[in-house]
GROMACS .gro file of C-alpha atoms in nm:
model
  209
    1MET     CA    1   1.219  10.152 -14.023
    2GLY     CA    2   0.944  10.236 -13.722
    3ARG     CA    3   1.165  10.134 -13.457
    4LEU     CA    4   1.438  10.372 -13.591
    5ALA     CA    5   1.200  10.640 -13.629
    6ASP     CA    6   1.045  10.616 -13.264
    7ALA     CA    7   1.361  10.579 -13.081
    8GLY     CA    8   1.415  10.948 -13.271
    9VAL     CA    9   1.706  10.807 -13.538
   10PRO     CA   10   1.652  11.037 -13.843
   11VAL     CA   11   1.565  10.786 -14.154
   12GLN     CA   12   1.618  10.883 -14.494
   13THR     CA   13   1.510  10.716 -14.825
   14VAL     CA   14   1.773  10.663 -15.054
   15PRO     CA   15   1.822  10.476 -15.433
   16ARG     CA   16   2.029  10.169 -15.401
   17ALA     CA   17   2.310  10.328 -15.586
   18LYS     CA   18   2.376  10.583 -15.343
   19LEU     CA   19   2.412  10.261 -15.105
   20ASP     CA   20   2.623  10.083 -15.322
   21ALA     CA   21   2.847  10.426 -15.351
   22ILE     CA   22   2.869  10.488 -14.984
   23SER     CA   23   2.934  10.109 -14.876
   24SER     CA   24   3.222   9.868 -14.859
   25HIS     CA   25   3.213   9.698 -15.214
   26GLY     CA   26   2.802   9.751 -15.231
   27ALA     CA   27   2.756   9.496 -14.948
   28HIS     CA   28   2.466   9.682 -14.760
   29GLN     CA   29   2.187   9.456 -14.733
   30GLY     CA   30   1.958   9.758 -14.806
   31ILE     CA   31   2.052   9.981 -14.494
   32ALA     CA   32   2.350  10.205 -14.417
   33VAL     CA   33   2.381  10.354 -14.044
   34GLN     CA   34   2.595  10.665 -14.001
   35VAL     CA   35   2.792  10.687 -13.687
   36ARG     CA   36   3.050  10.887 -13.490
   37PRO     CA   37   3.391  10.855 -13.583
   38TYR     CA   38   3.571  10.556 -13.415
   39THR     CA   39   3.742  10.627 -13.083
   40TYR     CA   40   4.116  10.526 -13.075
   41ALA     CA   41   4.242  10.372 -12.773
   42SER     CA   42   4.609  10.513 -12.594
   43LEU     CA   43   4.879  10.288 -12.556
   44GLU     CA   44   4.838  10.307 -12.178
   45ASP     CA   45   4.481  10.158 -12.243
   46VAL     CA   46   4.635   9.855 -12.390
   47VAL     CA   47   4.899   9.822 -12.110
   48GLU     CA   48   4.603   9.814 -11.880
   49ALA     CA   49   4.395   9.583 -12.091
   50SER     CA   50   4.721   9.337 -12.074
   51GLY     CA   51   4.714   9.280 -11.687
   52GLN     CA   52   4.988   9.171 -11.506
   53GLY     CA   53   5.023   8.773 -11.657
   54PRO     CA   54   5.045   8.624 -12.028
   55ALA     CA   55   4.941   8.852 -12.257
   56LEU     CA   56   4.941   8.925 -12.652
   57VAL     CA   57   4.937   9.290 -12.834
   58LEU     CA   58   4.963   9.305 -13.199
   59VAL     CA   59   5.196   9.567 -13.365
   60LEU     CA   60   5.126   9.637 -13.707
   61ASP     CA   61   5.423   9.822 -13.869
   62HIS     CA   62   5.242  10.018 -14.179
   63VAL     CA   63   4.996   9.757 -14.283
   64THR     CA   64   4.783  10.000 -14.552
   65ASP     CA   65   4.542   9.723 -14.658
   66GLU     CA   66   4.218   9.794 -14.472
   67GLY     CA   67   4.108   9.419 -14.581
   68ASN     CA   68   4.420   9.273 -14.392
   69PHE     CA   69   4.372   9.527 -14.119
   70GLY     CA   70   4.041   9.409 -14.019
   71ALA     CA   71   4.151   9.063 -14.078
   72ILE     CA   72   4.433   9.066 -13.821
   73VAL     CA   73   4.208   9.280 -13.553
   74ARG     CA   74   3.940   8.988 -13.558
   75SER     CA   75   4.205   8.694 -13.513
   76ALA     CA   76   4.378   8.959 -13.251
   77GLU     CA   77   4.001   8.952 -13.061
   78VAL     CA   78   3.933   8.596 -13.147
   79VAL     CA   79   4.235   8.450 -12.978
   80GLY     CA   80   4.217   8.728 -12.661
   81ALA     CA   81   4.515   8.983 -12.748
   82ALA     CA   82   4.506   9.259 -12.528
   83GLY     CA   83   4.488   9.524 -12.796
   84VAL     CA   84   4.644   9.622 -13.109
   85VAL     CA   85   4.886   9.907 -13.207
   86ILE     CA   86   4.907  10.122 -13.529
   87PRO     CA   87   5.107  10.425 -13.652
   88LYS     CA   88   4.899  10.760 -13.697
   89VAL     CA   89   5.038  10.757 -14.086
   90ARG     CA   90   5.070  10.559 -14.346
   91SER     CA   91   4.819  10.251 -14.217
   92ALA     CA   92   4.501  10.130 -14.247
   93GLY     CA   93   4.279  10.272 -13.968
   94VAL     CA   94   3.921  10.152 -13.849
   95GLY     CA   95   3.659  10.236 -14.136
   96VAL     CA   96   3.402  10.087 -14.272
   97GLY     CA   97   3.622   9.793 -14.454
   98ALA     CA   98   3.752   9.717 -14.107
   99TYR     CA   99   3.451   9.707 -13.926
  100LYS     CA  100   3.319   9.457 -14.205
  101THR     CA  101   3.638   9.206 -14.231
  102SER     CA  102   3.681   9.254 -13.840
  103ALA     CA  103   3.319   9.104 -13.796
  104GLY     CA  104   3.272   9.329 -13.515
  105ALA     CA  105   3.612   9.279 -13.319
  106ALA     CA  106   3.742   9.631 -13.399
  107LEU     CA  107   3.446   9.726 -13.099
  108HIS     CA  108   3.583   9.472 -12.873
  109LEU     CA  109   3.944   9.543 -12.798
  110PRO     CA  110   4.172   9.840 -12.758
  111ILE     CA  111   4.314   9.979 -13.096
  112ALA     CA  112   4.587  10.245 -13.026
  113GLN     CA  113   4.758  10.474 -13.307
  114VAL     CA  114   5.071  10.601 -13.157
  115PRO     CA  115   5.299  10.853 -13.339
  116ASN     CA  116   5.644  10.622 -13.312
  117LEU     CA  117   5.613  10.223 -13.306
  118ALA     CA  118   5.961  10.230 -13.186
  119THR     CA  119   5.874  10.442 -12.892
  120ALA     CA  120   5.566  10.209 -12.799
  121LEU     CA  121   5.767   9.896 -12.817
  122ASP     CA  122   5.988  10.039 -12.579
  123ARG     CA  123   5.706  10.140 -12.332
  124LEU     CA  124   5.552   9.765 -12.360
  125LYS     CA  125   5.927   9.636 -12.296
  126GLY     CA  126   5.907   9.839 -11.975
  127ALA     CA  127   5.539   9.687 -11.902
  128GLY     CA  128   5.702   9.327 -11.904
  129PHE     CA  129   5.655   9.237 -12.278
  130TRP     CA  130   5.900   9.036 -12.512
  131VAL     CA  131   5.923   9.178 -12.880
  132ALA     CA  132   5.875   8.918 -13.135
  133GLY     CA  133   5.910   9.030 -13.526
  134GLY     CA  134   5.704   8.803 -13.728
  135THR     CA  135   5.912   8.800 -14.055
  136GLU     CA  136   6.005   8.547 -14.352
  137HIS     CA  137   6.355   8.675 -14.339
  138ALA     CA  138   6.382   8.502 -13.980
  139GLU     CA  139   6.616   8.232 -13.931
  140GLN     CA  140   6.405   8.030 -13.648
  141ASP     CA  141   6.058   7.917 -13.750
  142LEU     CA  142   5.766   7.980 -13.489
  143TRP     CA  143   5.753   7.643 -13.363
  144HIS     CA  144   6.147   7.712 -13.178
  145ALA     CA  145   6.090   8.087 -13.081
  146PRO     CA  146   5.956   8.167 -12.743
  147LEU     CA  147   5.600   8.249 -12.852
  148GLU     CA  148   5.469   8.282 -12.496
  149GLY     CA  149   5.412   8.464 -12.210
  150ARG     CA  150   5.389   8.863 -12.252
  151LEU     CA  151   5.424   8.895 -12.591
  152ALA     CA  152   5.430   9.213 -12.855
  153LEU     CA  153   5.435   9.033 -13.187
  154VAL     CA  154   5.505   9.304 -13.462
  155VAL     CA  155   5.431   9.219 -13.814
  156GLY     CA  156   5.486   9.426 -14.132
  157SER     CA  157   5.341   9.603 -14.435
  158GLU     CA  158   5.270   9.391 -14.745
  159GLY     CA  159   5.523   9.529 -14.966
  160ASP     CA  160   5.835   9.612 -14.715
  161GLY     CA  161   5.775   9.420 -14.394
  162ILE     CA  162   5.876   9.518 -14.067
  163SER     CA  163   6.077   9.892 -14.106
  164ARG     CA  164   6.465   9.866 -14.009
  165LEU     CA  165   6.398  10.121 -13.698
  166VAL     CA  166   6.099   9.876 -13.585
  167ARG     CA  167   6.325   9.566 -13.629
  168GLU     CA  168   6.584   9.664 -13.413
  169LYS     CA  169   6.356   9.695 -13.131
  170CYS     CA  170   6.283   9.332 -13.162
  171ASP     CA  171   6.390   9.088 -12.905
  172PHE     CA  172   6.354   8.780 -13.186
  173GLU     CA  173   6.216   8.710 -13.474
  174CYS     CA  174   6.034   8.407 -13.624
  175ARG     CA  175   5.914   8.291 -13.924
  176LEU     CA  176   5.653   8.023 -14.103
  177PRO     CA  177   5.776   7.721 -14.215
  178GLN     CA  178   5.634   7.630 -14.549
  179ARG     CA  179   5.691   7.371 -14.832
  180GLY     CA  180   5.483   7.498 -15.135
  181ARG     CA  181   5.594   7.723 -15.412
  182VAL     CA  182   5.422   8.028 -15.318
  183GLU     CA  183   5.671   8.306 -15.164
  184SER     CA  184   5.442   8.356 -14.842
  185LEU     CA  185   5.134   8.391 -14.679
  186ASN     CA  186   4.996   8.745 -14.678
  187VAL     CA  187   5.004   8.931 -14.395
  188ALA     CA  188   4.669   8.862 -14.213
  189GLN     CA  189   4.694   8.496 -14.287
  190ALA     CA  190   5.035   8.456 -14.111
  191THR     CA  191   4.961   8.695 -13.815
  192THR     CA  192   4.673   8.470 -13.767
  193ALA     CA  193   4.892   8.133 -13.749
  194LEU     CA  194   5.144   8.355 -13.509
  195CYS     CA  195   4.855   8.423 -13.280
  196TYR     CA  196   4.717   8.059 -13.272
  197GLU     CA  197   5.069   7.930 -13.161
  198TRP     CA  198   5.104   8.186 -12.908
  199LEU     CA  199   4.715   8.106 -12.749
  200ARG     CA  200   4.872   7.710 -12.782
  201ARG     CA  201   5.116   7.783 -12.563
  202THR     CA  202   4.900   8.020 -12.337
  203MET     CA  203   4.608   7.756 -12.298
  204ALA     CA  204   4.873   7.442 -12.236
  205GLY     CA  205   5.080   7.661 -11.945
  206GLU     CA  206   4.729   7.705 -11.795
  207ALA     CA  207   4.611   7.341 -11.819
  208ASP     CA  208   4.964   7.263 -11.635
  209GLU     CA  209   4.898   7.496 -11.352
   0.00000   0.00000   0.00000
């Protein structure tokens, strides 16, 4: 507390119940910090971050659960994605829960909010990206899909999956193979698996050069 005061940061002592109320699921370790609202990147920032060679951009079609959103952002950052694109409405955004579940990854890669995902996909195609839809309804699995190079990976909402208009923008679709009885993985788990298949192929291509 003394170091915060020395730095000119206002400090207020409150009951634990107050911290429980304003934190995510009461997980605060005895302190909470108020910061300025998160500044979203533009789509052009994401395109610029992608450079010229192989790159991965995650496009989330109305993923509404903040925990899933944060987990996807974490996976995207870990595999070295250029950025994440989300719609401005009916979508989870960068908040307390996303900061926590992303383990801080939300601070380390561009996250762009766009008014129209279909238009954003057209822009990514113009920047050399192939658009892949991750959906359990696809005919081919990820082992046989071209998940490599400059890839914009679209994943859908927890309940409805990828919307029709966005799905029509996909160059191809793929699914995860499965043997068990459960219907499917949740969107965050499935997205992580797809991200790592892209990373596996990218690293194999770099080793062959």
